[in-house]
CSV table of C-alpha atoms in Angstrom, one decimal:
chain,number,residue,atom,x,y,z
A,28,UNK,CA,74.1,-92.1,-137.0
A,29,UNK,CA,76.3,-93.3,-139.8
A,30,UNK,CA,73.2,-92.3,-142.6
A,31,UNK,CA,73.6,-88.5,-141.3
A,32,UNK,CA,75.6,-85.9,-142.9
A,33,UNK,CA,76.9,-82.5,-141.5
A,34,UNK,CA,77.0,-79.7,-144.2
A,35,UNK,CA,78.1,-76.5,-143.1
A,36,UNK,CA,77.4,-73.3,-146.2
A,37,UNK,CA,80.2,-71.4,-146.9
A,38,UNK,CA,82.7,-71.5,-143.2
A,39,UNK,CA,84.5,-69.3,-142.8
A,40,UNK,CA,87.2,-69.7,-140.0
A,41,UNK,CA,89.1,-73.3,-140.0
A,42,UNK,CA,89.2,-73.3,-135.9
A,43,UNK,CA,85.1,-73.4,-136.3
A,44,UNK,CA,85.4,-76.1,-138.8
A,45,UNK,CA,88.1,-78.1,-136.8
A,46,UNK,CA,85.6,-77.4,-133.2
A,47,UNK,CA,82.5,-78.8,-135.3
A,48,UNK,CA,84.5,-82.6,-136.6
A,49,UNK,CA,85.4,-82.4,-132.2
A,50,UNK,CA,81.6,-82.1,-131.9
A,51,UNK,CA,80.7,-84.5,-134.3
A,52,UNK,CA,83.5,-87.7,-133.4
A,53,UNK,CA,81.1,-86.7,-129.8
A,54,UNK,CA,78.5,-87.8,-130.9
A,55,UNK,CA,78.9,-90.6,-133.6
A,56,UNK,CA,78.9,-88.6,-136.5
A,57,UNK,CA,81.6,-88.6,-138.9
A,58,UNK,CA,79.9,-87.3,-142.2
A,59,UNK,CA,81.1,-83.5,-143.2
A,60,UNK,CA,80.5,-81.5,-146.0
A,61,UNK,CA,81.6,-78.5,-146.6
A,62,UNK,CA,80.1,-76.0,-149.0
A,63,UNK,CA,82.3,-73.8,-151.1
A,64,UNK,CA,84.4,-72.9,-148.0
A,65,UNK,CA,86.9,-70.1,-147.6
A,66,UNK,CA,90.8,-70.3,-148.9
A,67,UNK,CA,91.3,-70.0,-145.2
A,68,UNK,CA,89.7,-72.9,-144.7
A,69,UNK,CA,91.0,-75.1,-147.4
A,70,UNK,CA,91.1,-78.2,-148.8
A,71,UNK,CA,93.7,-78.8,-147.9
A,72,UNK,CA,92.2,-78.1,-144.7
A,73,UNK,CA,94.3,-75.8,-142.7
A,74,UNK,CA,96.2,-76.8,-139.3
A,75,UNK,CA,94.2,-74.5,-137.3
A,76,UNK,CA,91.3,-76.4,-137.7
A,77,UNK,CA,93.4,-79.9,-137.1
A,78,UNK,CA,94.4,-77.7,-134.0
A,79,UNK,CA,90.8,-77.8,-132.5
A,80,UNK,CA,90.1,-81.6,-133.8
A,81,UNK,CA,90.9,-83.3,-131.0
A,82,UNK,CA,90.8,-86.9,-131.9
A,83,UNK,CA,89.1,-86.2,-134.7
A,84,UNK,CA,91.1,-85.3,-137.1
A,85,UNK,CA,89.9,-88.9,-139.3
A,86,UNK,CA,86.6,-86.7,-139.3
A,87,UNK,CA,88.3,-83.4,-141.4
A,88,UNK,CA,90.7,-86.0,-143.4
A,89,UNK,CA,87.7,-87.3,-145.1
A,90,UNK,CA,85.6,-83.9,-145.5
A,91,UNK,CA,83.8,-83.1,-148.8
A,92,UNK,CA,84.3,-79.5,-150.1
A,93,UNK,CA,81.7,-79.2,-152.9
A,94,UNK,CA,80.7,-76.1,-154.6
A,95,UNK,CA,77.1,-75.6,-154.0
A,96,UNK,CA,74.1,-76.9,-151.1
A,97,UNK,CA,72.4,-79.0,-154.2
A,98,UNK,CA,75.8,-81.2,-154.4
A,99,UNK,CA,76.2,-81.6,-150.6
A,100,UNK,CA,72.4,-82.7,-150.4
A,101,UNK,CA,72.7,-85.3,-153.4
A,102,UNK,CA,71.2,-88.5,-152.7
A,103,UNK,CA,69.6,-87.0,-149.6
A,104,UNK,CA,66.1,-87.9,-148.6
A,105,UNK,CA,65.5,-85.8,-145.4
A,106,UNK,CA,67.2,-82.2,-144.8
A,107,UNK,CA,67.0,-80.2,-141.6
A,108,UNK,CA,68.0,-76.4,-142.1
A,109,UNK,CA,69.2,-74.3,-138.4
A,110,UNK,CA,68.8,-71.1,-137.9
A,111,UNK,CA,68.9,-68.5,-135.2
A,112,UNK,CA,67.2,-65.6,-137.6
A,113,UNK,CA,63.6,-65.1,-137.3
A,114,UNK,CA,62.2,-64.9,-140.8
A,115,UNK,CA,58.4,-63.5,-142.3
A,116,UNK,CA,57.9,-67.0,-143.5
A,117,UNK,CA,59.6,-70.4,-143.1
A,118,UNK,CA,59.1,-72.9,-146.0
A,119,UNK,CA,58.9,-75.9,-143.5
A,120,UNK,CA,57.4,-76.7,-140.3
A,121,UNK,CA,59.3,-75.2,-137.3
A,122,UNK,CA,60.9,-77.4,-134.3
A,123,UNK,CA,63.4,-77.2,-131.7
A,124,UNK,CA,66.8,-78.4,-131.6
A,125,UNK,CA,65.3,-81.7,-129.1
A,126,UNK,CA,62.4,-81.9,-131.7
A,127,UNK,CA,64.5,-82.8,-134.7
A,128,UNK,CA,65.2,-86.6,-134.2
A,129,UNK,CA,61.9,-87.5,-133.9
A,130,UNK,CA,61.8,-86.6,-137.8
A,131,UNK,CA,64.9,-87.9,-138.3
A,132,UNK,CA,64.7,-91.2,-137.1
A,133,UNK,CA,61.1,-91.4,-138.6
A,134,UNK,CA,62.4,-91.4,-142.4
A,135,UNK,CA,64.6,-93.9,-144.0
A,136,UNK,CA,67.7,-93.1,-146.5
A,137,UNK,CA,70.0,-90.2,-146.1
A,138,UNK,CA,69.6,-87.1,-143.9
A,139,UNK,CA,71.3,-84.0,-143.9
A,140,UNK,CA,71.9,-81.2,-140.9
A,141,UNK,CA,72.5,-78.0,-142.9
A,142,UNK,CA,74.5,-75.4,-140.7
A,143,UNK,CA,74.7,-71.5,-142.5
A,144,UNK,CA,77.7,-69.1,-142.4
A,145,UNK,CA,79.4,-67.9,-139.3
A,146,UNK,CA,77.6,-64.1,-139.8
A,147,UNK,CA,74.4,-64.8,-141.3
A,148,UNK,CA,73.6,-67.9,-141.5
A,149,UNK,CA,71.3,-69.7,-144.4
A,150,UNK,CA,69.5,-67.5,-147.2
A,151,UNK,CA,65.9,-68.0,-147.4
A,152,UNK,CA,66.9,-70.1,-150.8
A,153,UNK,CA,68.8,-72.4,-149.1
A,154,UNK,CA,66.0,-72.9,-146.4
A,155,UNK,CA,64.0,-73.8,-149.2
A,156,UNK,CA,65.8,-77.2,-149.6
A,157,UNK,CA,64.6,-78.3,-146.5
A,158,UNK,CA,61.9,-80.5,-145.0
A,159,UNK,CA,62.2,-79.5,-141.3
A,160,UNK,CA,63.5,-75.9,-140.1
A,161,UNK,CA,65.7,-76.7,-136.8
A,162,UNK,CA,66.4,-73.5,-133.8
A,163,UNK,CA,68.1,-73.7,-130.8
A,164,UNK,CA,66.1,-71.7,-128.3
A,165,UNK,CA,68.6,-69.0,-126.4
A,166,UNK,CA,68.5,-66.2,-123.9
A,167,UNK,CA,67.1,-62.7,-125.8
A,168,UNK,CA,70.3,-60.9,-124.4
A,169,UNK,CA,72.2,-63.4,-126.4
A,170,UNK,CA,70.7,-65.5,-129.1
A,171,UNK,CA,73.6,-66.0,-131.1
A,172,UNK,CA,75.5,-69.3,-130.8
A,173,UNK,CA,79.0,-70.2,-132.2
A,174,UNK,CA,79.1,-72.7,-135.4
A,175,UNK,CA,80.7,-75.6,-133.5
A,176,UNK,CA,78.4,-74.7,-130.5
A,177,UNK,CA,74.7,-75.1,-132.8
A,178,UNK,CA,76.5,-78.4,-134.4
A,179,UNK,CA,77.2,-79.9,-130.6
A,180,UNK,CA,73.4,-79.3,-129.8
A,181,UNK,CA,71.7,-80.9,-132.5
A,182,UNK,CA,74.6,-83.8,-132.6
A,183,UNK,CA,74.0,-83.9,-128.9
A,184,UNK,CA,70.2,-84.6,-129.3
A,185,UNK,CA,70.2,-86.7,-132.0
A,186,UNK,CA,72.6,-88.9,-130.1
A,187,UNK,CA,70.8,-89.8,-127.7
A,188,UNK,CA,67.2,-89.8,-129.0
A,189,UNK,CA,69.3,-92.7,-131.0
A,190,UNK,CA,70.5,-94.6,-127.8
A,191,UNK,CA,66.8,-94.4,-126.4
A,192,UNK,CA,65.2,-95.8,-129.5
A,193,UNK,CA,67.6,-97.7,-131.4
A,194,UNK,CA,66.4,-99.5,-134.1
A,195,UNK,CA,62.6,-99.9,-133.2
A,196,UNK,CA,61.4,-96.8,-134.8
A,197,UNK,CA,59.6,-97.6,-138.0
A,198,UNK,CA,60.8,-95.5,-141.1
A,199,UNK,CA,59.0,-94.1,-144.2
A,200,UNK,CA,60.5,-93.7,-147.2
A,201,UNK,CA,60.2,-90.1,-148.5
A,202,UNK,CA,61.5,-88.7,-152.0
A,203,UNK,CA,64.5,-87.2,-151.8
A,204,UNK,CA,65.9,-83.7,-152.5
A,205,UNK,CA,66.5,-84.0,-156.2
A,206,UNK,CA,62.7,-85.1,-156.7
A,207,UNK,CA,61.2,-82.7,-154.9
A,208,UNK,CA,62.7,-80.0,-156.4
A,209,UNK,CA,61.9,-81.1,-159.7
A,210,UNK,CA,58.1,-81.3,-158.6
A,211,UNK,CA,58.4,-77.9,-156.9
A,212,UNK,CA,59.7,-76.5,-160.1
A,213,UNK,CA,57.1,-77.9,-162.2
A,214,UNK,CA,54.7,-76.4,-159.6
A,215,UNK,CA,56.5,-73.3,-159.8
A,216,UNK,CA,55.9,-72.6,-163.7
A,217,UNK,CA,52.6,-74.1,-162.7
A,218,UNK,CA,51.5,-71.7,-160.8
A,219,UNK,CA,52.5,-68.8,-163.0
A,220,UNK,CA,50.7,-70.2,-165.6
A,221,UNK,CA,47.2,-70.3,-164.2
A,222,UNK,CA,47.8,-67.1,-162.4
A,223,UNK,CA,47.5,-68.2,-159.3
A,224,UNK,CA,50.3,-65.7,-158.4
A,225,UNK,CA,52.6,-63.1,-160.2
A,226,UNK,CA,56.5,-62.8,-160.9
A,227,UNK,CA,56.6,-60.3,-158.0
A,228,UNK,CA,54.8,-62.5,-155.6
A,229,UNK,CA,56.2,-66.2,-156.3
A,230,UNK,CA,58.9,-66.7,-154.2
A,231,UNK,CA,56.4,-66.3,-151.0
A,232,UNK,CA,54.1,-68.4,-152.8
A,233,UNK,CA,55.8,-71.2,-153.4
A,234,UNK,CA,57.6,-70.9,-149.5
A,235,UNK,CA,54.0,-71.3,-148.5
A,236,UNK,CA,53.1,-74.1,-150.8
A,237,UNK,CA,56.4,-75.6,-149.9
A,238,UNK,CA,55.6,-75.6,-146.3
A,239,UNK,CA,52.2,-77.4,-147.4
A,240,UNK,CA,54.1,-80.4,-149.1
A,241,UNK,CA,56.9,-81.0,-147.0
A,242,UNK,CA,54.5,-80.9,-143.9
A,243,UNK,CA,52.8,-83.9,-146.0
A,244,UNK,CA,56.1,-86.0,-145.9
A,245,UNK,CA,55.5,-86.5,-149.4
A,246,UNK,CA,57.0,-90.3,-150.7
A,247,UNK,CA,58.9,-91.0,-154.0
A,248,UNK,CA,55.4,-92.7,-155.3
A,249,UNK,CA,53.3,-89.5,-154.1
A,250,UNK,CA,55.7,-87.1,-155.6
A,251,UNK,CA,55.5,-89.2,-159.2
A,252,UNK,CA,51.7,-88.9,-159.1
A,253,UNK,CA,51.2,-84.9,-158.6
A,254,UNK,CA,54.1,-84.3,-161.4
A,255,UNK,CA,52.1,-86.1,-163.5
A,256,UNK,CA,48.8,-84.8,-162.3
A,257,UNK,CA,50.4,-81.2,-163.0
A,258,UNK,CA,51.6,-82.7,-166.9
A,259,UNK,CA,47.9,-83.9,-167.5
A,260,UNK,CA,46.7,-80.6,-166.2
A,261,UNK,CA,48.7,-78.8,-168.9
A,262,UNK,CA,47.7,-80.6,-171.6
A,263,UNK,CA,44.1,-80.5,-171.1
A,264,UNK,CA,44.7,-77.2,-170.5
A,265,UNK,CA,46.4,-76.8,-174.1
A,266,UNK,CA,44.2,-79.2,-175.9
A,267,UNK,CA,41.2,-77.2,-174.4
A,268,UNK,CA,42.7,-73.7,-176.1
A,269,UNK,CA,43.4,-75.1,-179.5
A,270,UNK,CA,40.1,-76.1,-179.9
A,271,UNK,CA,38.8,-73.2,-178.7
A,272,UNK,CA,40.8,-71.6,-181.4
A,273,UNK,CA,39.9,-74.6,-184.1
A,274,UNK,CA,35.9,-73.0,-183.6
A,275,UNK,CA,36.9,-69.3,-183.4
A,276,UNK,CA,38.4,-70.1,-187.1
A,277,UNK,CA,35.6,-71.9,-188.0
A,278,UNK,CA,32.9,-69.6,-187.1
């Protein structure tokens, strides 16, 4: 549990906050970030949310506030994304709440649960970060759940999938956040310039493609070889027109 990181985007109401490091010291986590939270909120974090941290007030005292979701996921190698919003299209696989630490306990290095706001949760561009998209299925009359409330589910899972398996999972090391965004941007301008898709259309291609990869579990090594398979692609590419142009002169 000690490898896992909470990151809530952007809270908004310190009692949430405070709630969420109760839920965590339940369930052996101790790991929060906090993206760009409200003044409300702090740092310094305000005494409502000590209020709710019930003997877990070490958990809030050594809280990150950072300013974006790229800085909360550095050094990451596996991020799991919540939401309770259905979307057109997801850019990872799909899984329940009781699903989620099957994957998690599968991959080695550092893993990040990724909670959204408090009134809409993530952006599809934040979803876009991550390798597994996490739900919580609910009654239809009521679907919504409280921050603290979706962080003591998944905490709640992952706890005990980890008392039931301990350490005899076997792990596989998968590039982290930082890589694979610098191969999904290279596949991005890719993509564009073989026009395999438009400006208008991208962003739902590359969801889909994304979705592709990250269902592949893609390692550092892996991720290395279609970056460069994408730089050799260009050049040929390149080398190809010039010398079409070099015989158009000619002629």
């Amino acid at each position: 549990m000690e490898r896992v990181r909470i990151v809530l985007v952007e809270p908004q109401e310190p009692m949430n906050v405070g709630a969420v490091a109760r839920a965590m010291r339940n369930f052996g986590l101790s790991r929060l970030y906090l993206v760009n939270p409200s003044p409300r909120v702090g740092p310094p974090w305000a005494r409502e949310a000590y209020w709710l941290a019930v003997h877990a007030e070490e958990v809030l005292d050594r809280a990150v506030a950072v300013g974006s979701l790229g800085e909360a996921l550095g050094g990451v190698s596996f991020v799991v994304a919540t939401t309770g919003r259905p979307r057109e299209l997801y850019p990872a696989p799909v899984v329940t709440a009781r699903e989620v630490p099957v994957h998690v306990l599968s991959v080695k290095g550092e893993v990040a649960l990724v909670f959204g706001r408090e009134t809409f949760g993530l952006t599809n561009e934040e979803l876009d970060l991550a390798h597994l998209i996490g739900t919580i299925p609910t009654a239809p009359e009521q679907p919504s759940l409280n921050l603290a409330q979706a962080v003591v589910v998944f905490a709640y899972e992952l706890y005990q999938a980890s008392l039931r398996q301990g350490s005899t999972v076997s792990q596989e090391e998968l590039a982290d956040v930082a890589a694979l965004e610098g191969f999904f941007a290279d596949l991005g301008r890719y993509v564009l310039e073989i026009g395999f898709t438009d400006e208008h259309r991208h962003p739902y291609a590359m969801r889909r493609l994304r979705r592709i990869f990250h269902k592949a579990r893609l390692s550092p090594g892996e991720v290395q070889l279609l970056r460069g398979l994408l730089h050799q692609s260009r050049y040929a590419v390149a080398s190809a027109l010039k010398k079409e142009g070099t015989k158009g002169k000619d002629g």
